[in-house]
PDB file of C-alpha atoms and ligand atoms in Angstrom:
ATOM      1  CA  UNK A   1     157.012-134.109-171.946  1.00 46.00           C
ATOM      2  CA  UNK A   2     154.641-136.786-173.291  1.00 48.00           C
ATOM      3  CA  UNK A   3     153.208-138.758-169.861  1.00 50.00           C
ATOM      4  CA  UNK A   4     152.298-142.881-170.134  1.00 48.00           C
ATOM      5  CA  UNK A   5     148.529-142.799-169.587  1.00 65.00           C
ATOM      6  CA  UNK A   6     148.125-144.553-167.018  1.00 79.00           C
ATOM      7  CA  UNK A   7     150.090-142.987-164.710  1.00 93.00           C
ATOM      8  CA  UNK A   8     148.217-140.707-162.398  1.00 97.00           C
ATOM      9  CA  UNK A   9     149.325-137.295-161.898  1.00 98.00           C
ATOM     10  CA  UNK A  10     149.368-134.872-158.826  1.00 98.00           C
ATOM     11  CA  UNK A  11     149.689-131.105-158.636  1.00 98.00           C
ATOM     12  CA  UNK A  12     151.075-130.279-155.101  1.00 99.00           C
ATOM     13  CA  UNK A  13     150.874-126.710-154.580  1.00 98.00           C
ATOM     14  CA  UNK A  14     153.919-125.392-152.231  1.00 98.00           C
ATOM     15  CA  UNK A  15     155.725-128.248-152.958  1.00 98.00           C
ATOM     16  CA  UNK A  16     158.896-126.542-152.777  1.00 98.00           C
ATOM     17  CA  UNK A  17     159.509-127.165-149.023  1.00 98.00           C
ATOM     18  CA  UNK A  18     158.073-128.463-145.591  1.00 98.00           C
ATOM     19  CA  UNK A  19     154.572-130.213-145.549  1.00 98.00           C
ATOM     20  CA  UNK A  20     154.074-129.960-149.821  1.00 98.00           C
ATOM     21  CA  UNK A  21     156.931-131.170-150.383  1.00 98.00           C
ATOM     22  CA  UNK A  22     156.569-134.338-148.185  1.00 98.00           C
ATOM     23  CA  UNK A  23     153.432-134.864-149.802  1.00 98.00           C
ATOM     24  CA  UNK A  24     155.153-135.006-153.044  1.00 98.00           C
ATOM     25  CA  UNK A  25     157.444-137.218-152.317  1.00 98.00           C
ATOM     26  CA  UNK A  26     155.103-139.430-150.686  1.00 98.00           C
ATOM     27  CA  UNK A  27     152.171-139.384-154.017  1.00 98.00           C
ATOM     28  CA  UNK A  28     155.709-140.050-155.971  1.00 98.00           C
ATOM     29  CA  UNK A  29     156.290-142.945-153.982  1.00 98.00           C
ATOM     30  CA  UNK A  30     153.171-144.348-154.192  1.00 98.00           C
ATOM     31  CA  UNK A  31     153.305-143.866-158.300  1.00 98.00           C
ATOM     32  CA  UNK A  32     152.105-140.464-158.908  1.00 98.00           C
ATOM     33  CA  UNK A  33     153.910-138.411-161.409  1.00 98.00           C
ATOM     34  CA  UNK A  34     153.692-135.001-159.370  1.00 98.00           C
ATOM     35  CA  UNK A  35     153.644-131.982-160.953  1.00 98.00           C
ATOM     36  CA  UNK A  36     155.299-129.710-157.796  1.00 98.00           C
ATOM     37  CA  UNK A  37     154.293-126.399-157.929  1.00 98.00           C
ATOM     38  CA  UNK A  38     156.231-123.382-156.169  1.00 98.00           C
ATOM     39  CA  UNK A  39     156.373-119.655-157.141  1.00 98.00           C
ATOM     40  CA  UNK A  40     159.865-119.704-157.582  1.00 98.00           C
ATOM     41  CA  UNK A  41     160.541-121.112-160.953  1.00 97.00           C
ATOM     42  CA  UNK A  42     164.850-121.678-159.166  1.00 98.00           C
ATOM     43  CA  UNK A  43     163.040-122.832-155.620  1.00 98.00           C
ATOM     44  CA  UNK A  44     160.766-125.433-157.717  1.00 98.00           C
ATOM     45  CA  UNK A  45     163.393-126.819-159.992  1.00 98.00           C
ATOM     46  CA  UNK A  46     165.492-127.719-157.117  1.00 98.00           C
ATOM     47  CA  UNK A  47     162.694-129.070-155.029  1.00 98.00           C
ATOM     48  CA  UNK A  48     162.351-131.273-157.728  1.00 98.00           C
ATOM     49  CA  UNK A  49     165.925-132.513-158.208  1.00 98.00           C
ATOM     50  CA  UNK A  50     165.437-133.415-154.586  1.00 98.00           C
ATOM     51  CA  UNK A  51     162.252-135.390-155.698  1.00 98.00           C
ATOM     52  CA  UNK A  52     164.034-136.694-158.398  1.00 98.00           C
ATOM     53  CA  UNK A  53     167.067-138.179-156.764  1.00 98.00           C
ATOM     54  CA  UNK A  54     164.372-140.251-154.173  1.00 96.00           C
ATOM     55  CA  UNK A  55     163.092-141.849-157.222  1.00 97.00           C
ATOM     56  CA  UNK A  56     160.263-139.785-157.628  1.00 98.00           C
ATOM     57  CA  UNK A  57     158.863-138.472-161.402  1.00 98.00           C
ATOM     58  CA  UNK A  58     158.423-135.326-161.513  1.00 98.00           C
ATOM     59  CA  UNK A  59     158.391-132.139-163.225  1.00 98.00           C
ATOM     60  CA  UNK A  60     157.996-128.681-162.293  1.00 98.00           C
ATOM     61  CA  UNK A  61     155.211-126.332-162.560  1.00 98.00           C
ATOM     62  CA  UNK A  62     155.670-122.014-161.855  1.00 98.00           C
ATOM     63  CA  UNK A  63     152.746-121.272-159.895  1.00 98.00           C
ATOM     64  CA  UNK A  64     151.678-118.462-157.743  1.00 98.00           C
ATOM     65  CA  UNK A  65     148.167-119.301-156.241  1.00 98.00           C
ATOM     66  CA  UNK A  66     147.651-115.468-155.914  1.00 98.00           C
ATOM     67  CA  UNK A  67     148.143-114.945-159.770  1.00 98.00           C
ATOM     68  CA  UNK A  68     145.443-115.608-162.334  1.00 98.00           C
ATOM     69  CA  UNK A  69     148.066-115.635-164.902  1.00 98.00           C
ATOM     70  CA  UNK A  70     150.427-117.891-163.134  1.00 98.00           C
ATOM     71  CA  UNK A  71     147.622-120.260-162.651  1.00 98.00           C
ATOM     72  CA  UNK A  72     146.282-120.066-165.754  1.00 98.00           C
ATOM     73  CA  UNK A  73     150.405-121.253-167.303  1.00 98.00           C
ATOM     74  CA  UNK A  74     150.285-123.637-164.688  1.00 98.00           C
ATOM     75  CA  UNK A  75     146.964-125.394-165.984  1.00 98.00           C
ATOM     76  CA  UNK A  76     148.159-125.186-169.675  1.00 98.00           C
ATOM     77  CA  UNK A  77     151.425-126.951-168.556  1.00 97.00           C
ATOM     78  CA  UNK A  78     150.037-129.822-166.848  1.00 98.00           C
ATOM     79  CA  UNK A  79     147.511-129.953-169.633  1.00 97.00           C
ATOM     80  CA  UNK A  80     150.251-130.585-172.408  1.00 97.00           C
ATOM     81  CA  UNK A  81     152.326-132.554-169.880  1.00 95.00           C
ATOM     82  CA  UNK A  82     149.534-135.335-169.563  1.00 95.00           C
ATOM     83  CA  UNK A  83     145.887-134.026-170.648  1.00 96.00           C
ATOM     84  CA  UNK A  84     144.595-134.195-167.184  1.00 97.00           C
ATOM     85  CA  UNK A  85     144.974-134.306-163.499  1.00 98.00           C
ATOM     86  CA  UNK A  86     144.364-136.970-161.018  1.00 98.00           C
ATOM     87  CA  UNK A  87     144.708-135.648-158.075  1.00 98.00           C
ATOM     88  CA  UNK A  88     145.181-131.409-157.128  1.00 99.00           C
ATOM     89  CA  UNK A  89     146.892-131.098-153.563  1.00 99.00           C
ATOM     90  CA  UNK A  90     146.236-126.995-152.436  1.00 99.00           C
ATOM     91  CA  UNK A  91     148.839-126.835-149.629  1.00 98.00           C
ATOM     92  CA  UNK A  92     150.377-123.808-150.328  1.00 98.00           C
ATOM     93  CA  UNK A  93     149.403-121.321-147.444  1.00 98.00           C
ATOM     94  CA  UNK A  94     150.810-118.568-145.582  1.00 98.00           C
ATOM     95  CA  UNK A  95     150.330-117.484-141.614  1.00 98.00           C
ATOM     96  CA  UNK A  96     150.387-113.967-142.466  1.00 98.00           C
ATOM     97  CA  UNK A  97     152.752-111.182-140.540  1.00 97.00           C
ATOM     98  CA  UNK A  98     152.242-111.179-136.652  1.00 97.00           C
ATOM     99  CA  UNK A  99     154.426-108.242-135.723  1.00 97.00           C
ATOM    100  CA  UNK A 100     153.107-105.516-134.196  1.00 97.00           C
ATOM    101  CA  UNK A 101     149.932-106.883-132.886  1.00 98.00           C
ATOM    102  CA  UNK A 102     148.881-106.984-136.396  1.00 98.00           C
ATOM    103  CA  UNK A 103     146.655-110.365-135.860  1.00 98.00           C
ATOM    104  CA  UNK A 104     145.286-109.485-132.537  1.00 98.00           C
ATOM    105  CA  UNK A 105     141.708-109.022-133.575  1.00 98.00           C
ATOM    106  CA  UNK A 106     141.535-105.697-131.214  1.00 98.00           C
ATOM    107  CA  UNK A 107     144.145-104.251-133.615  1.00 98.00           C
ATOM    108  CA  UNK A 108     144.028-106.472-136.876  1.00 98.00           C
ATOM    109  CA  UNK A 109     145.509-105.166-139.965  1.00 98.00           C
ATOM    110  CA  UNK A 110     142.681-105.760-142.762  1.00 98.00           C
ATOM    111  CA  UNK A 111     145.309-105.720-145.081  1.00 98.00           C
ATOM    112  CA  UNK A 112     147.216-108.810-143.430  1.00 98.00           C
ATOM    113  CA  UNK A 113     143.446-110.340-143.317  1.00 98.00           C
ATOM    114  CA  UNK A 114     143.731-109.774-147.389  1.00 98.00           C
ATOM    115  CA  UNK A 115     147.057-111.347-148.304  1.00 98.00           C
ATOM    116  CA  UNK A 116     146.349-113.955-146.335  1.00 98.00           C
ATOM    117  CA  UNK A 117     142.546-114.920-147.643  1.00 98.00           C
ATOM    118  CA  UNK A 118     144.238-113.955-151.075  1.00 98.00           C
ATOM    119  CA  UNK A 119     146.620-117.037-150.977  1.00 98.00           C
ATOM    120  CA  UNK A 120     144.598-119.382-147.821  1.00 98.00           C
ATOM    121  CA  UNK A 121     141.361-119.074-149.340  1.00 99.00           C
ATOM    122  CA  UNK A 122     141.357-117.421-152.879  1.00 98.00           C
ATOM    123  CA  UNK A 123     144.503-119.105-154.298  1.00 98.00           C
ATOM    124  CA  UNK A 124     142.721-122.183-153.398  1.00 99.00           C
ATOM    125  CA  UNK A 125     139.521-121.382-155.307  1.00 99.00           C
ATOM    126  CA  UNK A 126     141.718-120.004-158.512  1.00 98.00           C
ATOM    127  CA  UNK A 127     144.040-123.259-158.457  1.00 99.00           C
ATOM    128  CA  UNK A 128     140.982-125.596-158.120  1.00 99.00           C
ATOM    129  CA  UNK A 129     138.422-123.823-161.232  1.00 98.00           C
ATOM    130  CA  UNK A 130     141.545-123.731-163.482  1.00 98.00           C
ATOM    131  CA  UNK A 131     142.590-127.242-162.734  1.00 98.00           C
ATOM    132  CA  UNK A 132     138.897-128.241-162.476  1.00 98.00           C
ATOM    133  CA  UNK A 133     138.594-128.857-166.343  1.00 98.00           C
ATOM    134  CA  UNK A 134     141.866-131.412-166.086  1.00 98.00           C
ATOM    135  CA  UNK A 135     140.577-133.147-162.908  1.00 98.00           C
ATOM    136  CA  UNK A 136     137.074-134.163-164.351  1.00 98.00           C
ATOM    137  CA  UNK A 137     139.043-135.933-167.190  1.00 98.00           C
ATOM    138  CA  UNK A 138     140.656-137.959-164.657  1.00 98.00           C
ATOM    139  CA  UNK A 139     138.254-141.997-163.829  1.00 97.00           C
ATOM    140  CA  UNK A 140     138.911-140.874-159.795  1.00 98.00           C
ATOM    141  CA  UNK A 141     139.661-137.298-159.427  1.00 98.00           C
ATOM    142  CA  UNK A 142     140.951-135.856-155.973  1.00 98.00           C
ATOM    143  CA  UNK A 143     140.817-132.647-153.955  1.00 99.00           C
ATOM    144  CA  UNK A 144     142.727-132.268-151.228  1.00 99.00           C
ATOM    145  CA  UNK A 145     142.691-128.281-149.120  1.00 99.00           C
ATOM    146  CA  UNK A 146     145.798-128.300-146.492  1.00 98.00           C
ATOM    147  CA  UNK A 147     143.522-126.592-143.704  1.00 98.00           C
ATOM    148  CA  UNK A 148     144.501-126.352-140.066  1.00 98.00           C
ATOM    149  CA  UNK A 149     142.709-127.113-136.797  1.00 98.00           C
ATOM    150  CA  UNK A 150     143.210-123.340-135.672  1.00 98.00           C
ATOM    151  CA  UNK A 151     140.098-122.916-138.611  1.00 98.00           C
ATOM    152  CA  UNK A 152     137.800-125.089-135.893  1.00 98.00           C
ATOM    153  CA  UNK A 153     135.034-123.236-134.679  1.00 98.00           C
ATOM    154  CA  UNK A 154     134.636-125.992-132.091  1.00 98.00           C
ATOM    155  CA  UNK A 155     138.508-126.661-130.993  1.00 98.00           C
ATOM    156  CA  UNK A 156     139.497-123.088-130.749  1.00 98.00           C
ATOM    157  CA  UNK A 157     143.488-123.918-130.531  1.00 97.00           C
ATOM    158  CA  UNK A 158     146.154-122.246-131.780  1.00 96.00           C
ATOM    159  CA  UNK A 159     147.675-118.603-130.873  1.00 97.00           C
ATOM    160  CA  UNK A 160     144.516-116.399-131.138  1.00 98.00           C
ATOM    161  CA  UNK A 161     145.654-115.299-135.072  1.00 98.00           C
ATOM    162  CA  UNK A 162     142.868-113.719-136.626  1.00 98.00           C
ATOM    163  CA  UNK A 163     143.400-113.506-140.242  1.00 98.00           C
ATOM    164  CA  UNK A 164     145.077-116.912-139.970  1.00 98.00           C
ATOM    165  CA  UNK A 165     142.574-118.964-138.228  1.00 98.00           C
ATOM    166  CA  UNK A 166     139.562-117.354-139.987  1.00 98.00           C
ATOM    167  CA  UNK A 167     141.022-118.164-142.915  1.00 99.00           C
ATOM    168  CA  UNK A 168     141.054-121.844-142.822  1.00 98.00           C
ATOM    169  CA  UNK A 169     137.682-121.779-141.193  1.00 98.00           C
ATOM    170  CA  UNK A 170     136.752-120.194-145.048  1.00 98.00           C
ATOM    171  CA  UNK A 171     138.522-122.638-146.352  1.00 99.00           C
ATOM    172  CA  UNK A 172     136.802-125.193-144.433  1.00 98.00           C
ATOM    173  CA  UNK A 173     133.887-123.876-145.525  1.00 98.00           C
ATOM    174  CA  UNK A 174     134.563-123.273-149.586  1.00 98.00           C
ATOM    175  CA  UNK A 175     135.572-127.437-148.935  1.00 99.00           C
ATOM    176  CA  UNK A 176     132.008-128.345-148.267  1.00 98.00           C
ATOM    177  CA  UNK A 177     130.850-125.795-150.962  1.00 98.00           C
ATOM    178  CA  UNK A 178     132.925-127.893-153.658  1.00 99.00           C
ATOM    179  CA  UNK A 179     131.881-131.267-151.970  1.00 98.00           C
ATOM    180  CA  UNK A 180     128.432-130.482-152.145  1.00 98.00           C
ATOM    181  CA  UNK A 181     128.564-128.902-155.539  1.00 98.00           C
ATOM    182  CA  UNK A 182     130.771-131.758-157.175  1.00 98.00           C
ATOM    183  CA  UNK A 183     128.514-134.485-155.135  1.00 98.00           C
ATOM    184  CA  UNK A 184     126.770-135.822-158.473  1.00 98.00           C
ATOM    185  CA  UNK A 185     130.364-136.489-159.385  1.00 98.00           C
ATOM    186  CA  UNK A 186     133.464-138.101-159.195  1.00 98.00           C
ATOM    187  CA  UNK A 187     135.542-135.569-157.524  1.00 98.00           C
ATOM    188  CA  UNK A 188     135.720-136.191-153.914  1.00 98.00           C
ATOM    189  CA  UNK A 189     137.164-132.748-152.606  1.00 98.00           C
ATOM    190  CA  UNK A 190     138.223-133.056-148.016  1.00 99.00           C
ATOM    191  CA  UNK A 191     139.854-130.669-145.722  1.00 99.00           C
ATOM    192  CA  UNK A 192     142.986-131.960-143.798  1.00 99.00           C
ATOM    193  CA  UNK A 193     144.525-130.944-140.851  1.00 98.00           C
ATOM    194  CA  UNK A 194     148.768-132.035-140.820  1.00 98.00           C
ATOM    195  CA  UNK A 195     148.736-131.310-136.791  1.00 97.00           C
ATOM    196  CA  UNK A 196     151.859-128.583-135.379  1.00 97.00           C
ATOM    197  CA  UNK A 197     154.488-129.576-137.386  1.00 97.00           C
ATOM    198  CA  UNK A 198     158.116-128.580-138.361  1.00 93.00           C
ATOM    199  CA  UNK A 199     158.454-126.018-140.920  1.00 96.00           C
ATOM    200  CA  UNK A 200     159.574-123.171-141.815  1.00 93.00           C
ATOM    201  CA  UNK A 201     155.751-121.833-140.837  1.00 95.00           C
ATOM    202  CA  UNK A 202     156.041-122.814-137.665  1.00 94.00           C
ATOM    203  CA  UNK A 203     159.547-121.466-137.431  1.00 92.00           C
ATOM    204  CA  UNK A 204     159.994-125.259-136.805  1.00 95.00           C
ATOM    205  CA  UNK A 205     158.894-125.492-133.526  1.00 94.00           C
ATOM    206  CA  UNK A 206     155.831-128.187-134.544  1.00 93.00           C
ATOM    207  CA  UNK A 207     156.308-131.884-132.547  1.00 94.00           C
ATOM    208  CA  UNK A 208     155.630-133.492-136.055  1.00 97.00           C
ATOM    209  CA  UNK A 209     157.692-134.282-138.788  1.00 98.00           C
ATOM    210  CA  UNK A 210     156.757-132.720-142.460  1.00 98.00           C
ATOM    211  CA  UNK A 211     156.151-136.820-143.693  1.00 98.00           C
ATOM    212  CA  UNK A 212     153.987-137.438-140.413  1.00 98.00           C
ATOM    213  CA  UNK A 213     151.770-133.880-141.466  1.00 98.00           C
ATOM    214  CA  UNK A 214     152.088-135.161-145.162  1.00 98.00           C
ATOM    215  CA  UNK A 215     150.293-138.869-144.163  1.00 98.00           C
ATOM    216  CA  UNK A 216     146.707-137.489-143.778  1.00 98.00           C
ATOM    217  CA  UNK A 217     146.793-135.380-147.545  1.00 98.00           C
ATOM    218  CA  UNK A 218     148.055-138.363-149.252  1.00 98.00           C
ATOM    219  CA  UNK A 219     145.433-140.259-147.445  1.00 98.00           C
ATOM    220  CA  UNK A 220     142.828-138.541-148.724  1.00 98.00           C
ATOM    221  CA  UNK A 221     144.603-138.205-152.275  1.00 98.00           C
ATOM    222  CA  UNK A 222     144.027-142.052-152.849  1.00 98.00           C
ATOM    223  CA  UNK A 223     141.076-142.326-151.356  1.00 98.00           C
ATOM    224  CA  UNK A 224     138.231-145.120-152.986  1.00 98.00           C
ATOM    225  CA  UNK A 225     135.499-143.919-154.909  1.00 98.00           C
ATOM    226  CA  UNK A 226     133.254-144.918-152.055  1.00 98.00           C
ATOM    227  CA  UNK A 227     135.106-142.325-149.742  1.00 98.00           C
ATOM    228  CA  UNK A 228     134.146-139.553-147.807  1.00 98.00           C
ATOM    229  CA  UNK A 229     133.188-136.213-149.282  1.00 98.00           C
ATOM    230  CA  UNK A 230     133.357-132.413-147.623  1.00 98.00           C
ATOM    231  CA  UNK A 231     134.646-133.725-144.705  1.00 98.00           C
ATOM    232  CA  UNK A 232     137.730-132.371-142.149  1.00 98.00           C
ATOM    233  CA  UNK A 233     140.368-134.901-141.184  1.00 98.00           C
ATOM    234  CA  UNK A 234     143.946-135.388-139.225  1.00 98.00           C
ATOM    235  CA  UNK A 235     145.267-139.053-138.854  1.00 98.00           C
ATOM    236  CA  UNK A 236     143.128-139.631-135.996  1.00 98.00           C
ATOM    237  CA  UNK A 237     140.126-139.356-137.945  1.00 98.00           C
ATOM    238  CA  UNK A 238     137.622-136.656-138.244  1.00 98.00           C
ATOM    239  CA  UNK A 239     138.460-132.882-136.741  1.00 98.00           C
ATOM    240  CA  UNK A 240     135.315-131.166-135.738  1.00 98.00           C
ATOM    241  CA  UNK A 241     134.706-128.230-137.980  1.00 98.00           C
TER     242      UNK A 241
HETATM  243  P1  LIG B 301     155.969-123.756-145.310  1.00 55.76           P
HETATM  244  O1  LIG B 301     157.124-124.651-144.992  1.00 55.76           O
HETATM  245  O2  LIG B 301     156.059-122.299-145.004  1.00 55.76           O
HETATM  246  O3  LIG B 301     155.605-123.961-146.847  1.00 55.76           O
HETATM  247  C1  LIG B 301     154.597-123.204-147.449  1.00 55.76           C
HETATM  248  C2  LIG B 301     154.634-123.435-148.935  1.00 55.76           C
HETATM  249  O4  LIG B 301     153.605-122.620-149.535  1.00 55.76           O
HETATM  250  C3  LIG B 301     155.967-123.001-149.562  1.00 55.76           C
HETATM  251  O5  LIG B 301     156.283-123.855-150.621  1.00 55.76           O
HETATM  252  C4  LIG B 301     155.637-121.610-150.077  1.00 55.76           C
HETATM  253  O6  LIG B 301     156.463-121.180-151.134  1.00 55.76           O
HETATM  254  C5  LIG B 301     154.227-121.876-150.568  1.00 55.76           C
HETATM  255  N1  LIG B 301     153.501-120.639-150.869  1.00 55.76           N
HETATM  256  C6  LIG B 301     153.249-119.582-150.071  1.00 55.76           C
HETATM  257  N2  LIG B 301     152.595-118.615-150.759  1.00 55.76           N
HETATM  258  C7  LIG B 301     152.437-119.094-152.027  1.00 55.76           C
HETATM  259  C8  LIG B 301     151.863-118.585-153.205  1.00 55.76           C
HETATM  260  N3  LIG B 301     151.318-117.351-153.263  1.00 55.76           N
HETATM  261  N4  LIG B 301     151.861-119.359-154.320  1.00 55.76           N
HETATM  262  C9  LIG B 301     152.412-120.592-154.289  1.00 55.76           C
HETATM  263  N5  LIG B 301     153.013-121.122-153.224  1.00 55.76           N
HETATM  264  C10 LIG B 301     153.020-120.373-152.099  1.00 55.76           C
HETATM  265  O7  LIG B 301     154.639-124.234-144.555  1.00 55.76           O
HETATM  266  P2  LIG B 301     154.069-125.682-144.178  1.00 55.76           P
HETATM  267  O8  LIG B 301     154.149-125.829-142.712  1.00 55.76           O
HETATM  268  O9  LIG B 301     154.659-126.713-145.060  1.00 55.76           O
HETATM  269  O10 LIG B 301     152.533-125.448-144.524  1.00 55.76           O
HETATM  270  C11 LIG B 301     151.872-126.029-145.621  1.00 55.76           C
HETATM  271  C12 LIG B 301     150.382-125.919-145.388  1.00 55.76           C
HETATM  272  O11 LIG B 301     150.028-126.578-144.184  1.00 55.76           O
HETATM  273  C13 LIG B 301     149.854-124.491-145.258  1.00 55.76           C
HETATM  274  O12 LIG B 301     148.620-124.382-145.936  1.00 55.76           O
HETATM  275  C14 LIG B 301     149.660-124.316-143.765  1.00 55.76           C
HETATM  276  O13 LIG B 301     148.649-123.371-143.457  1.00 55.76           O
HETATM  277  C15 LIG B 301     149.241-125.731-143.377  1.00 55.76           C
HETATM  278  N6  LIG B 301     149.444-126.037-141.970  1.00 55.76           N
HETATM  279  C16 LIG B 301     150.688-126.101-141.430  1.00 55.76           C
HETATM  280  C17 LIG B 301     150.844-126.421-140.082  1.00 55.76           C
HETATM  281  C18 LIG B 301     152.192-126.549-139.439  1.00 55.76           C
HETATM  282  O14 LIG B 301     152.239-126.830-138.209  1.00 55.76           O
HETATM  283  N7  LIG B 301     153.288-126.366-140.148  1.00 55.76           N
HETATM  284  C19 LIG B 301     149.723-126.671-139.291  1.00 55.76           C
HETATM  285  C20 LIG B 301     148.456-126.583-139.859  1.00 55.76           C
HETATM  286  C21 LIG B 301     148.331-126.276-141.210  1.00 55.76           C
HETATM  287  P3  LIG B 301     157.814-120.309-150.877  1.00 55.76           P
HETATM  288  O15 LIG B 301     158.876-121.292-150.458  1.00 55.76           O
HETATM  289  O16 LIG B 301     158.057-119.665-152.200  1.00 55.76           O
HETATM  290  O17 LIG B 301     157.498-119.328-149.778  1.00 55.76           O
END
C-alpha cells in the first residue's frame, strides 16, 4: 500500500456517510488520497467503493473515535500506508438519544452527556494525539473539528439539546486549546460549522446538501500557511463562538 510522496493524504473520520463522506470525496477531488475512516470495517469498505468509482484514491481505515485501540490501528495503518498525514478531518459525531426528555437539561441523562462527550469531544482529542505524530511530518499539516453552531454561546440556536450543544461548545473550546498550543507550528487546527444539513443526523430534514456542509471543512483543509488559526467558521465566514 506504498503511497507516491507527494501526494497529500487525509483522514476523514465518519466518512462512511452524510457530511464525512462529502468531504472525502471532495479532498479526493481536489488530489488528496483520503484515508476514510468509519467503525464499521463492511460500512467503510463500501463507502469507499463509492469513493472509488468517482475517481477518488482511497483506502479504508477501521476506526472507532471512542476506542484507544481502534485509534491506535488506525494511526499504525495510515503510518505504513504513507508515513504521515496531511490533513486529519474529525467529523465523526453523534447527537446523542433525545427520547424521553433525556436532553432537556431539567431531566438530562448524565450518561447520554457521557457517550456523547466520549465520541464529540474525547474521540476528537484521542484521534488528533495519535495522528499528531503523522501530521507534524507533513510541510502544511491540517486540523479540521466538524463543530456545530448549536456549541455558540453567543447564537444560542438549535433545539435546546444539552449534552449535544455543550458538547461542541467543548469542542470549540479544546480547538483553541490545540491552536494555541500548536501556534509555534505548522499545524493550523479551526472549528467548522456545515449549517442544518441532510443526514441521517438530522433525520434529513437539514435545507443543505451533505457537499454544501462539506465546502467549509475542505476549506479549511487546504488552507495557506498564512491562514487562520483557532478560529470557528461556516461559508459565510466567521461563527461567533
Ligand atoms: P451522520 O450522517 O449521522 O454521520 C455521522 C458519522 O459519524 C457516521 O459516519 C458515523 O458512523 C460516524 N460516527 C459516529 N460515532 C462514531 C464513532 N464512535 N467512531 C467513528 N465514527 C463514528 O451525521 P452528519 O450530519 O454527517 O454529521 C457529521 C458531523 O457534522 C458531526 O460531527 C455532526 O455533529 C456535525 N454537524 C452536523 C449537522 C447537520 O445538520 N447534519 C449540523 C452541525 C454539525 P456510523 O455510520 O457507523 O454510525
Amino acid at each position: 500500500m506504498e503511497r507516491v510522496n507527494d501526494t497529500k493524504i487525509a483522514l476523514v473520520t465518519g466518512a462512511n456517510k452524510g457530511i464525512g463522506f462529502a468531504i472525502a470525496q471532495g479532498l479526493g477531488a481536489s488530489g488528496f488520497t483520503v484515508a476514510a475512516g468509519a467503525r464499521d470495517k463492511a460500512r467503510g469498505e463500501e463507502a469507499v467503493e463509492r469513493l472509488r468509482a468517482t475517481g477518488v484514491d482511497a483506502f479504508a481505515v477501521t476506526l472507532d473515535v471512542t476506542s484507544d485501540d481502534s485509534v491506535a490501528a488506525a494511526a499504525a495503518t495510515i503510518e505504513q500506508a504513507a508515513g504521515r498525514l496531511d490533513v486529519l478531518v474529525n467529523n465523526a459525531g453523534i447527537s446523542g438519544r433525545t427520547d424521553g426528555n433525556v436532553q432537556d437539561p431539567t431531566t438530562l441523562d448524565l450518561d447520554v452527556v457521557r457517550t456523547v462527550l466520549d465520541t464529540n469531544v474525547f474521540g476528537v482529542v484521542r484521534v488528533t494525539n495519535a495522528m499528531l505524530p503523522l501530521l507534524r511530518r507533513a510541510t502544511s499539516p491540517r486540523i479540521v473539528n466538524m463543530s456545530s453552531n448549536m456549541g455558540s454561546l453567543t447564537l444560542q440556536t438549535g433545539p435546546v439539546m444539552a449534552a449535544y450543544a455543550p458538547s461542541k461548545s467543548m469542542l470549540n473550546s479544546i480547538t483553541v486549546q490545540y491552536a494555541r498550543r500548536l501556534a509555534d507550528t505548522n499545524v493550523i487546527v479551526n472549528a467548522a460549522c456545515p449549517g442544518y444539513v441532510a443526514t441521517d443526523f438530522t433525520g434529513f430534514s437539514g435545507s443543505r446538501t451533505p457537499e454544501q456542509g462539506a465546502a467549509i471543512a475542505i476549506r479549511l483543509a487546504m488552507l495557506p500557511d498564512d491562514g487562520p488559526r483557532g478560529g470557528f467558521f461556516d461559508d459565510e465566514g466567521v461563527v461567533a463562538w
